[in-house]
Coordinates of N, CA and C in Angstrom, one line a residue:
M1 N -6.0 111.6 -199.5 CA -7.1 111.9 -200.3 C -8.4 111.6 -199.6
K2 N -8.4 110.9 -198.5 CA -9.7 110.6 -197.8 C -10.2 111.8 -197.0
M3 N -9.3 112.6 -196.6 CA -9.7 113.7 -195.7 C -10.7 114.7 -196.4
P4 N -10.6 115.1 -197.6 CA -11.6 116.0 -198.2 C -12.9 115.3 -198.3
L5 N -12.9 114.0 -198.6 CA -14.2 113.2 -198.7 C -14.9 113.2 -197.3
I6 N -14.1 112.9 -196.2 CA -14.7 112.9 -194.9 C -15.2 114.3 -194.5
A7 N -14.5 115.3 -194.8 CA -14.9 116.7 -194.6 C -16.2 117.0 -195.3
T8 N -16.3 116.6 -196.5 CA -17.5 116.8 -197.3 C -18.7 116.1 -196.7
L9 N -18.5 114.8 -196.3 CA -19.6 114.1 -195.7 C -20.1 114.7 -194.4
L10 N -19.1 115.2 -193.6 CA -19.5 115.9 -192.3 C -20.3 117.2 -192.6
A11 N -19.8 117.9 -193.6 CA -20.5 119.1 -194.0 C -22.0 118.8 -194.4
L12 N -22.1 117.8 -195.2 CA -23.5 117.4 -195.6 C -24.3 117.0 -194.5
A13 N -23.7 116.2 -193.5 CA -24.5 115.8 -192.3 C -24.9 117.0 -191.5
A14 N -24.0 118.0 -191.4 CA -24.4 119.1 -190.6 C -25.5 119.9 -191.2
T15 N -25.4 120.0 -192.6 CA -26.4 120.8 -193.3 C -27.8 120.1 -193.1
G16 N -27.8 118.8 -193.0 CA -29.1 118.1 -192.9 C -29.9 118.4 -191.6
V17 N -29.2 118.9 -190.6 CA -29.9 119.1 -189.3 C -30.0 120.6 -189.0
Q18 N -29.6 121.5 -190.0 CA -29.6 122.9 -189.7 C -31.1 123.3 -189.6
A19 N -31.3 124.3 -188.8 CA -32.7 124.9 -188.6 C -33.1 125.7 -189.9
E20 N -34.3 125.6 -190.2 CA -34.9 126.4 -191.3 C -36.0 127.3 -190.7
S21 N -36.3 128.4 -191.5 CA -37.3 129.3 -191.0 C -38.7 128.8 -191.4
L22 N -39.5 128.9 -190.4 CA -41.0 128.6 -190.5 C -41.8 129.8 -190.3
A23 N -42.5 130.3 -191.3 CA -43.3 131.6 -191.2 C -44.7 131.3 -190.8
L24 N -45.2 131.9 -189.8 CA -46.6 131.7 -189.3 C -47.2 133.1 -189.1
G25 N -48.5 133.2 -189.5 CA -49.2 134.5 -189.3 C -49.4 134.7 -187.8
Y26 N -49.1 135.9 -187.4 CA -49.3 136.3 -186.0 C -50.8 136.4 -185.6
S27 N -51.6 136.8 -186.5 CA -53.0 137.1 -186.3 C -53.8 135.9 -185.6
G28 N -53.4 134.6 -186.1 CA -54.1 133.5 -185.5 C -53.7 133.3 -184.1
F29 N -52.4 133.5 -183.7 CA -52.0 133.4 -182.3 C -52.7 134.5 -181.5
Y30 N -52.8 135.7 -182.1 CA -53.4 136.9 -181.4 C -54.8 136.6 -181.0
K31 N -55.5 136.0 -182.0 CA -57.0 135.6 -181.7 C -57.1 134.7 -180.5
H32 N -56.2 133.7 -180.4 CA -56.3 132.8 -179.2 C -55.9 133.5 -177.9
M33 N -54.9 134.4 -178.0 CA -54.5 135.1 -176.8 C -55.6 136.1 -176.4
D34 N -56.3 136.7 -177.3 CA -57.4 137.6 -177.0 C -58.6 136.8 -176.4
T35 N -58.8 135.6 -176.8 CA -59.8 134.8 -176.2 C -59.5 134.5 -174.7
V36 N -58.2 134.3 -174.4 CA -57.8 134.1 -173.0 C -58.1 135.4 -172.2
A37 N -57.7 136.5 -172.8 CA -57.9 137.8 -172.1 C -59.3 138.1 -171.8
K38 N -60.2 137.7 -172.7 CA -61.6 138.0 -172.6 C -62.3 137.0 -171.6
A39 N -61.6 135.8 -171.4 CA -62.2 134.8 -170.5 C -62.0 135.2 -169.0
R40 N -61.1 136.2 -168.8 CA -60.8 136.7 -167.4 C -60.4 135.6 -166.5
V41 N -59.4 134.8 -166.9 CA -58.9 133.8 -166.0 C -57.6 134.2 -165.4
E42 N -57.3 133.7 -164.2 CA -56.2 134.1 -163.4 C -55.0 133.1 -163.6
R43 N -55.3 131.9 -163.7 CA -54.2 130.9 -163.7 C -54.1 130.1 -165.0
A44 N -55.3 129.8 -165.6 CA -55.3 129.0 -166.9 C -54.9 129.9 -168.0
G45 N -54.3 129.3 -169.0 CA -53.9 130.0 -170.2 C -53.6 129.0 -171.4
L46 N -53.0 129.5 -172.4 CA -52.7 128.7 -173.6 C -51.2 128.6 -173.8
G47 N -50.7 127.4 -174.2 CA -49.3 127.2 -174.5 C -49.2 126.9 -176.0
F48 N -48.3 127.6 -176.7 CA -48.0 127.3 -178.1 C -46.8 126.4 -178.3
Y49 N -47.0 125.4 -179.1 CA -45.9 124.4 -179.3 C -45.9 124.0 -180.8
L50 N -44.8 123.4 -181.2 CA -44.7 122.7 -182.5 C -44.6 121.2 -182.2
S51 N -45.6 120.5 -182.6 CA -45.6 119.0 -182.4 C -45.1 118.3 -183.6
R52 N -44.4 117.2 -183.4 CA -44.0 116.3 -184.6 C -45.2 115.6 -185.1
Q53 N -45.3 115.6 -186.5 CA -46.4 114.9 -187.1 C -46.5 113.4 -186.9
D54 N -45.3 112.8 -186.5 CA -45.3 111.4 -186.3 C -45.7 111.0 -184.9
G55 N -46.1 112.0 -184.1 CA -46.5 111.8 -182.7 C -45.4 111.6 -181.7
Q56 N -44.2 111.8 -182.1 CA -43.0 111.5 -181.2 C -42.5 112.8 -180.5
G57 N -43.4 113.4 -179.9 CA -43.0 114.6 -179.1 C -43.1 115.9 -179.8
L58 N -42.2 116.8 -179.4 CA -42.2 118.2 -180.0 C -41.0 118.4 -180.9
C59 N -41.2 119.3 -181.8 CA -40.2 119.8 -182.7 C -39.3 120.7 -181.9
H60 N -38.0 120.8 -182.2 CA -37.1 121.7 -181.5 C -37.1 123.0 -182.1
V61 N -37.5 124.0 -181.4 CA -37.5 125.4 -181.8 C -36.3 126.1 -181.3
E62 N -35.4 126.5 -182.1 CA -34.1 127.1 -181.7 C -34.3 128.5 -181.3
S63 N -35.0 129.3 -182.0 CA -35.2 130.7 -181.7 C -36.4 131.2 -182.6
G64 N -36.7 132.5 -182.4 CA -37.8 133.1 -183.2 C -37.8 134.6 -183.1
D65 N -38.5 135.2 -184.1 CA -38.7 136.6 -184.1 C -40.1 136.9 -184.6
V66 N -40.6 138.1 -184.2 CA -41.9 138.6 -184.8 C -41.5 139.7 -185.7
M67 N -41.9 139.5 -187.0 CA -41.4 140.4 -188.1 C -42.6 141.2 -188.7
V68 N -42.4 142.4 -189.0 CA -43.3 143.2 -189.7 C -42.6 143.9 -190.9
A69 N -43.1 143.6 -192.1 CA -42.5 144.1 -193.4 C -41.0 143.9 -193.4
G70 N -40.6 142.7 -193.0 CA -39.2 142.3 -193.1 C -38.3 142.9 -191.9
E71 N -38.9 143.6 -191.0 CA -38.1 144.1 -189.9 C -38.6 143.5 -188.5
R72 N -37.6 143.2 -187.7 CA -37.9 142.6 -186.4 C -38.6 143.5 -185.4
R73 N -39.7 143.2 -184.9 CA -40.4 144.0 -184.0 C -40.3 143.5 -182.5
D74 N -40.1 142.1 -182.4 CA -40.0 141.5 -181.1 C -39.4 140.2 -181.2
R75 N -38.9 139.6 -180.1 CA -38.3 138.3 -180.1 C -39.4 137.3 -179.6
V76 N -39.2 136.0 -180.0 CA -40.0 134.9 -179.5 C -39.2 134.2 -178.4
E77 N -39.7 134.1 -177.2 CA -39.0 133.4 -176.2 C -39.4 131.9 -176.2
V78 N -38.3 131.1 -176.3 CA -38.5 129.6 -176.3 C -38.1 129.1 -175.0
L79 N -39.0 128.3 -174.3 CA -38.8 127.8 -173.0 C -38.2 126.4 -173.2
P80 N -37.5 125.9 -172.1 CA -36.7 124.6 -172.2 C -37.6 123.4 -172.5
H81 N -38.9 123.5 -172.2 CA -39.8 122.3 -172.4 C -40.4 122.4 -173.8
G82 N -40.1 123.4 -174.6 CA -40.6 123.4 -176.0 C -41.6 124.5 -176.3
Q83 N -42.2 125.1 -175.3 CA -43.2 126.1 -175.5 C -42.6 127.4 -176.0
F84 N -43.3 128.1 -176.9 CA -42.7 129.4 -177.3 C -43.8 130.5 -176.9
L85 N -43.2 131.6 -176.4 CA -44.1 132.7 -175.9 C -44.1 133.9 -176.9
L86 N -45.2 134.4 -177.2 CA -45.4 135.5 -178.1 C -45.9 136.8 -177.4
P87 N -45.6 138.0 -177.8 CA -46.1 139.2 -177.2 C -47.6 139.3 -177.6
F88 N -48.4 139.8 -176.7 CA -49.8 140.0 -176.9 C -50.0 141.5 -177.2
D89 N -50.1 141.8 -178.5 CA -50.0 143.2 -179.0 C -51.0 143.4 -180.2
K90 N -52.0 144.2 -179.9 CA -53.0 144.5 -181.0 C -52.4 145.1 -182.2
Q91 N -51.3 145.9 -182.0 CA -50.7 146.6 -183.1 C -50.0 145.6 -184.1
L92 N -49.4 144.6 -183.5 CA -48.8 143.5 -184.3 C -49.9 142.8 -185.2
D93 N -51.0 142.6 -184.6 CA -52.2 142.0 -185.3 C -52.6 142.9 -186.5
L94 N -52.7 144.2 -186.2 CA -53.1 145.2 -187.3 C -52.0 145.3 -188.3
D95 N -50.8 145.2 -188.0 CA -49.7 145.3 -188.9 C -49.4 144.0 -189.7
K96 N -50.2 143.0 -189.5 CA -50.1 141.7 -190.2 C -48.7 141.1 -189.9
A97 N -48.3 141.0 -188.7 CA -47.0 140.5 -188.3 C -46.9 139.0 -188.6
V98 N -45.6 138.6 -188.8 CA -45.3 137.2 -189.1 C -44.4 136.7 -188.0
V99 N -44.7 135.5 -187.5 CA -43.8 134.8 -186.5 C -42.9 133.9 -187.3
M100 N -41.6 134.2 -187.2 CA -40.5 133.4 -187.8 C -39.8 132.5 -186.8
L101 N -40.0 131.2 -186.9 CA -39.4 130.3 -186.0 C -38.3 129.5 -186.7
E102 N -37.1 129.4 -186.1 CA -36.0 128.6 -186.6 C -36.2 127.1 -186.1
V103 N -36.5 126.2 -187.0 CA -36.9 124.9 -186.6 C -36.2 123.8 -187.5
E104 N -35.8 122.7 -186.9 CA -35.2 121.6 -187.7 C -36.4 120.9 -188.4
Q105 N -36.3 120.7 -189.7 CA -37.3 120.0 -190.5 C -38.7 120.5 -190.2
P106 N -39.0 121.8 -190.5 CA -40.3 122.4 -190.2 C -41.5 121.7 -190.9
E107 N -41.2 121.1 -192.1 CA -42.2 120.4 -192.8 C -42.8 119.2 -192.1
R108 N -42.1 118.8 -191.0 CA -42.6 117.7 -190.2 C -43.3 118.1 -188.9
C109 N -43.6 119.4 -188.8 CA -44.2 119.9 -187.6 C -45.5 120.5 -187.8
D110 N -46.4 120.5 -186.8 CA -47.7 121.1 -186.8 C -47.8 122.0 -185.5
I111 N -48.6 123.0 -185.7 CA -48.9 123.9 -184.5 C -49.7 123.1 -183.5
S112 N -49.4 123.2 -182.2 CA -50.1 122.6 -181.1 C -50.5 123.7 -180.1
I113 N -51.7 123.9 -179.8 CA -52.2 124.9 -178.8 C -52.8 124.1 -177.7
R114 N -52.2 124.3 -176.5 CA -52.7 123.5 -175.3 C -53.2 124.5 -174.2
I115 N -54.3 124.1 -173.6 CA -54.8 124.7 -172.4 C -53.9 124.2 -171.3
Q116 N -53.4 125.1 -170.5 CA -52.5 124.7 -169.4 C -52.4 125.8 -168.3
A117 N -51.8 125.4 -167.2 CA -51.5 126.4 -166.1 C -50.2 126.0 -165.5
E118 N -49.6 126.9 -164.8 CA -48.4 126.6 -164.1 C -48.5 127.1 -162.6
L119 N -48.0 126.3 -161.7 CA -48.0 126.6 -160.3 C -46.5 126.5 -159.8
P120 N -46.1 127.5 -159.0 CA -44.7 127.4 -158.4 C -44.6 126.3 -157.4
A121 N -43.4 125.9 -157.0 CA -43.2 124.9 -156.0 C -43.8 125.4 -154.7
G122 N -44.2 124.4 -153.9 CA -44.8 124.8 -152.6 C -46.0 124.0 -152.3
E123 N -46.8 124.5 -151.3 CA -48.0 123.9 -150.9 C -49.2 124.5 -151.7
V124 N -50.0 123.6 -152.2 CA -51.2 124.0 -153.0 C -52.4 123.3 -152.4
N125 N -53.5 124.0 -152.2 CA -54.7 123.4 -151.6 C -55.7 123.1 -152.7
A126 N -56.7 122.2 -152.3 CA -57.6 121.8 -153.3 C -58.5 122.9 -153.9
A127 N -58.7 123.9 -153.1 CA -59.5 125.1 -153.6 C -58.8 125.7 -154.8
E128 N -57.5 125.9 -154.7 CA -56.7 126.5 -155.8 C -56.8 125.6 -157.1
L129 N -56.7 124.3 -156.9 CA -56.7 123.4 -158.0 C -58.1 123.4 -158.6
R130 N -59.1 123.5 -157.8 CA -60.5 123.6 -158.3 C -60.7 124.8 -159.2
Q131 N -60.1 125.9 -158.7 CA -60.1 127.2 -159.5 C -59.5 127.0 -160.9
V132 N -58.3 126.3 -160.9 CA -57.6 126.0 -162.2 C -58.5 125.1 -163.1
R133 N -59.2 124.1 -162.5 CA -60.0 123.2 -163.2 C -61.2 124.0 -163.8
D134 N -61.8 124.9 -163.1 CA -63.0 125.6 -163.5 C -62.6 126.6 -164.6
E135 N -61.4 127.2 -164.5 CA -60.9 128.2 -165.5 C -60.6 127.4 -166.8
M136 N -60.1 126.2 -166.7 CA -59.8 125.4 -167.9 C -61.1 125.1 -168.6
Q137 N -62.1 124.7 -167.9 CA -63.4 124.4 -168.5 C -64.0 125.6 -169.2
R138 N -63.8 126.8 -168.6 CA -64.3 128.0 -169.2 C -63.6 128.3 -170.5
L139 N -62.2 128.1 -170.5 CA -61.4 128.4 -171.7 C -61.8 127.4 -172.8
L140 N -62.1 126.2 -172.5 CA -62.5 125.2 -173.5 C -63.8 125.7 -174.2
Q141 N -64.7 126.2 -173.4 CA -66.0 126.7 -173.9 C -65.8 127.9 -174.8
K142 N -64.9 128.8 -174.3 CA -64.6 130.0 -175.0 C -64.0 129.7 -176.4
M143 N -63.1 128.8 -176.4 CA -62.4 128.5 -177.6 C -63.3 127.7 -178.6
A144 N -64.3 127.0 -178.1 CA -65.2 126.3 -179.0 C -66.1 127.2 -179.7
G145 N -66.4 128.4 -179.1 CA -67.3 129.4 -179.7 C -68.7 128.9 -179.6
W146 N -69.6 129.6 -180.4 CA -71.0 129.3 -180.4 C -71.4 128.6 -181.7
P147 N -72.1 127.5 -181.8 CA -72.7 126.8 -180.6 C -71.8 125.7 -180.1
G148 N -70.5 125.7 -180.5 CA -69.7 124.6 -180.0 C -69.5 124.4 -178.5
K149 N -69.7 125.6 -177.8 CA -69.5 125.5 -176.4 C -70.5 124.6 -175.7
Y150 N -71.6 124.4 -176.3 CA -72.6 123.5 -175.7 C -72.3 122.0 -175.9
F151 N -71.3 121.7 -176.7 CA -70.9 120.3 -176.9 C -69.5 120.0 -176.3
V152 N -68.9 121.0 -175.6 CA -67.6 120.7 -175.0 C -67.8 119.7 -173.9
P153 N -67.0 118.6 -173.8 CA -67.1 117.7 -172.8 C -66.7 118.3 -171.4
E154 N -67.3 117.7 -170.4 CA -66.9 118.2 -169.0 C -65.6 117.6 -168.6
L155 N -64.7 118.3 -168.0 CA -63.5 117.8 -167.5 C -63.7 116.7 -166.4
K156 N -62.8 115.8 -166.5 CA -62.8 114.7 -165.4 C -61.9 115.1 -164.3
G157 N -61.0 116.0 -164.5 CA -60.1 116.4 -163.4 C -58.9 117.1 -164.0
L158 N -57.7 116.9 -163.4 CA -56.5 117.6 -163.9 C -55.3 116.6 -164.0
H159 N -54.4 116.9 -164.9 CA -53.2 116.2 -165.0 C -52.1 117.2 -164.5
L160 N -51.2 116.7 -163.6 CA -50.1 117.5 -163.2 C -48.8 116.9 -163.6
S161 N -47.9 117.7 -164.2 CA -46.6 117.2 -164.6 C -45.5 118.1 -164.0
P162 N -44.3 117.6 -163.7 CA -43.3 118.5 -163.2 C -42.9 119.5 -164.3
A163 N -42.7 120.7 -163.8 CA -42.3 121.8 -164.8 C -40.8 121.7 -165.2
E164 N -40.0 121.1 -164.3 CA -38.6 120.9 -164.6 C -38.3 119.4 -164.9
P165 N -37.5 119.2 -165.9 CA -37.2 117.8 -166.3 C -36.5 117.1 -165.1
G166 N -36.8 115.8 -164.9 CA -36.1 115.0 -163.9 C -36.9 115.0 -162.5
Q167 N -37.8 115.9 -162.4 CA -38.6 116.0 -161.1 C -39.7 114.9 -161.2
R168 N -40.1 114.5 -160.0 CA -41.2 113.5 -159.8 C -42.3 114.0 -158.9
L169 N -43.5 113.5 -159.1 CA -44.6 113.8 -158.3 C -45.0 112.6 -157.5
N170 N -44.7 112.5 -156.2 CA -45.0 111.4 -155.4 C -44.5 110.1 -156.1
G171 N -43.3 110.2 -156.6 CA -42.6 109.1 -157.3 C -43.1 108.8 -158.7
E172 N -44.0 109.6 -159.2 CA -44.6 109.3 -160.6 C -44.2 110.4 -161.5
D173 N -44.2 110.1 -162.8 CA -43.9 111.1 -163.9 C -45.1 112.1 -164.0
R174 N -46.3 111.6 -163.6 CA -47.5 112.5 -163.8 C -48.5 112.1 -162.7
L175 N -49.2 113.1 -162.2 CA -50.2 112.9 -161.2 C -51.6 113.2 -161.8
E176 N -52.5 112.3 -161.6 CA -53.9 112.5 -162.1 C -54.8 112.8 -160.9
L177 N -55.5 113.9 -160.9 CA -56.4 114.2 -159.9 C -57.8 114.3 -160.4
S178 N -58.7 113.4 -160.0 CA -60.1 113.4 -160.5 C -60.9 114.4 -159.8
D179 N -62.1 114.7 -160.4 CA -63.0 115.7 -159.7 C -63.3 115.3 -158.3
Q180 N -63.4 114.0 -158.1 CA -63.7 113.5 -156.7 C -62.6 113.9 -155.8
Q181 N -61.3 113.7 -156.2 CA -60.2 114.0 -155.4 C -60.0 115.5 -155.2
L182 N -60.4 116.3 -156.2 CA -60.3 117.7 -156.1 C -61.4 118.3 -155.1
A183 N -62.4 117.5 -154.9 CA -63.5 117.9 -154.0 C -63.1 117.8 -152.6
A184 N -62.1 116.9 -152.3 CA -61.7 116.7 -150.9 C -60.8 117.9 -150.5
E185 N -61.0 118.4 -149.2 CA -60.3 119.5 -148.7 C -58.9 119.0 -148.2
R186 N -57.9 119.1 -149.0 CA -56.6 118.7 -148.6 C -55.6 119.6 -149.3
S187 N -54.3 119.4 -148.9 CA -53.2 120.2 -149.5 C -52.2 119.3 -150.0
L188 N -51.4 119.7 -151.0 CA -50.3 118.9 -151.6 C -49.1 119.8 -151.6
T189 N -48.0 119.2 -151.3 CA -46.7 119.9 -151.4 C -46.0 119.3 -152.7
L190 N -45.8 120.2 -153.6 CA -45.3 119.8 -154.9 C -44.2 120.7 -155.4
P191 N -43.3 120.1 -156.3 CA -42.4 121.0 -157.0 C -43.2 121.9 -158.0
A192 N -42.5 122.7 -158.7 CA -43.2 123.5 -159.8 C -43.9 122.5 -160.8
V193 N -45.1 122.8 -161.1 CA -45.9 121.9 -161.9 C -46.5 122.6 -163.1
R194 N -46.8 121.8 -164.1 CA -47.5 122.3 -165.3 C -48.8 121.5 -165.3
I195 N -50.0 122.1 -165.4 CA -51.3 121.5 -165.3 C -52.0 121.5 -166.6
S196 N -52.6 120.4 -167.0 CA -53.4 120.3 -168.2 C -54.7 119.7 -167.9
P197 N -55.8 119.9 -168.7 CA -57.1 119.4 -168.4 C -57.1 117.8 -168.6
W198 N -57.9 117.2 -167.8 CA -58.1 115.7 -168.0 C -59.5 115.6 -168.6
L199 N -59.5 115.2 -169.9 CA -60.8 115.2 -170.6 C -61.3 113.7 -170.7

């Protein structure tokens, strides 16, 4: 007689962690992607994430679709580090598309939009990193709009993190490069990295 009870408890436990659909308007994302396009940057861009409200990292996005009037128009690509990628399509904006994400406990998640850049593994020189830094400053100002762009703080430098889990940068989890360090003419040999602004 214990087996049915155990099976019921297991079923309840499984139900508790099942992903639920989170519906988000595509237009808000499109506006931000359009800002990046108009900024004419080469390396810097925006990353879309779902952050946990308790500050303990990211929510797990299992999958996603871009829907228009109940029909799927495109898929949402979810990367291993938690970022989700959306198509940049004016027609989806005009059609009032909805981004449907499958997420565990979506009520505990908030949208997080991050300025970032990615560089492949290999040698990178200071001039390339300075270009990334300048593009990130430009994006910050573009996103702040007018008159907010006049109050955007100046970047102090860049944060570099490994793009792949388990990688290290000179033995550290993260590398901080100040503006003074970026001004020096030198090169670094790095694994693939994800770069964020140091404010």
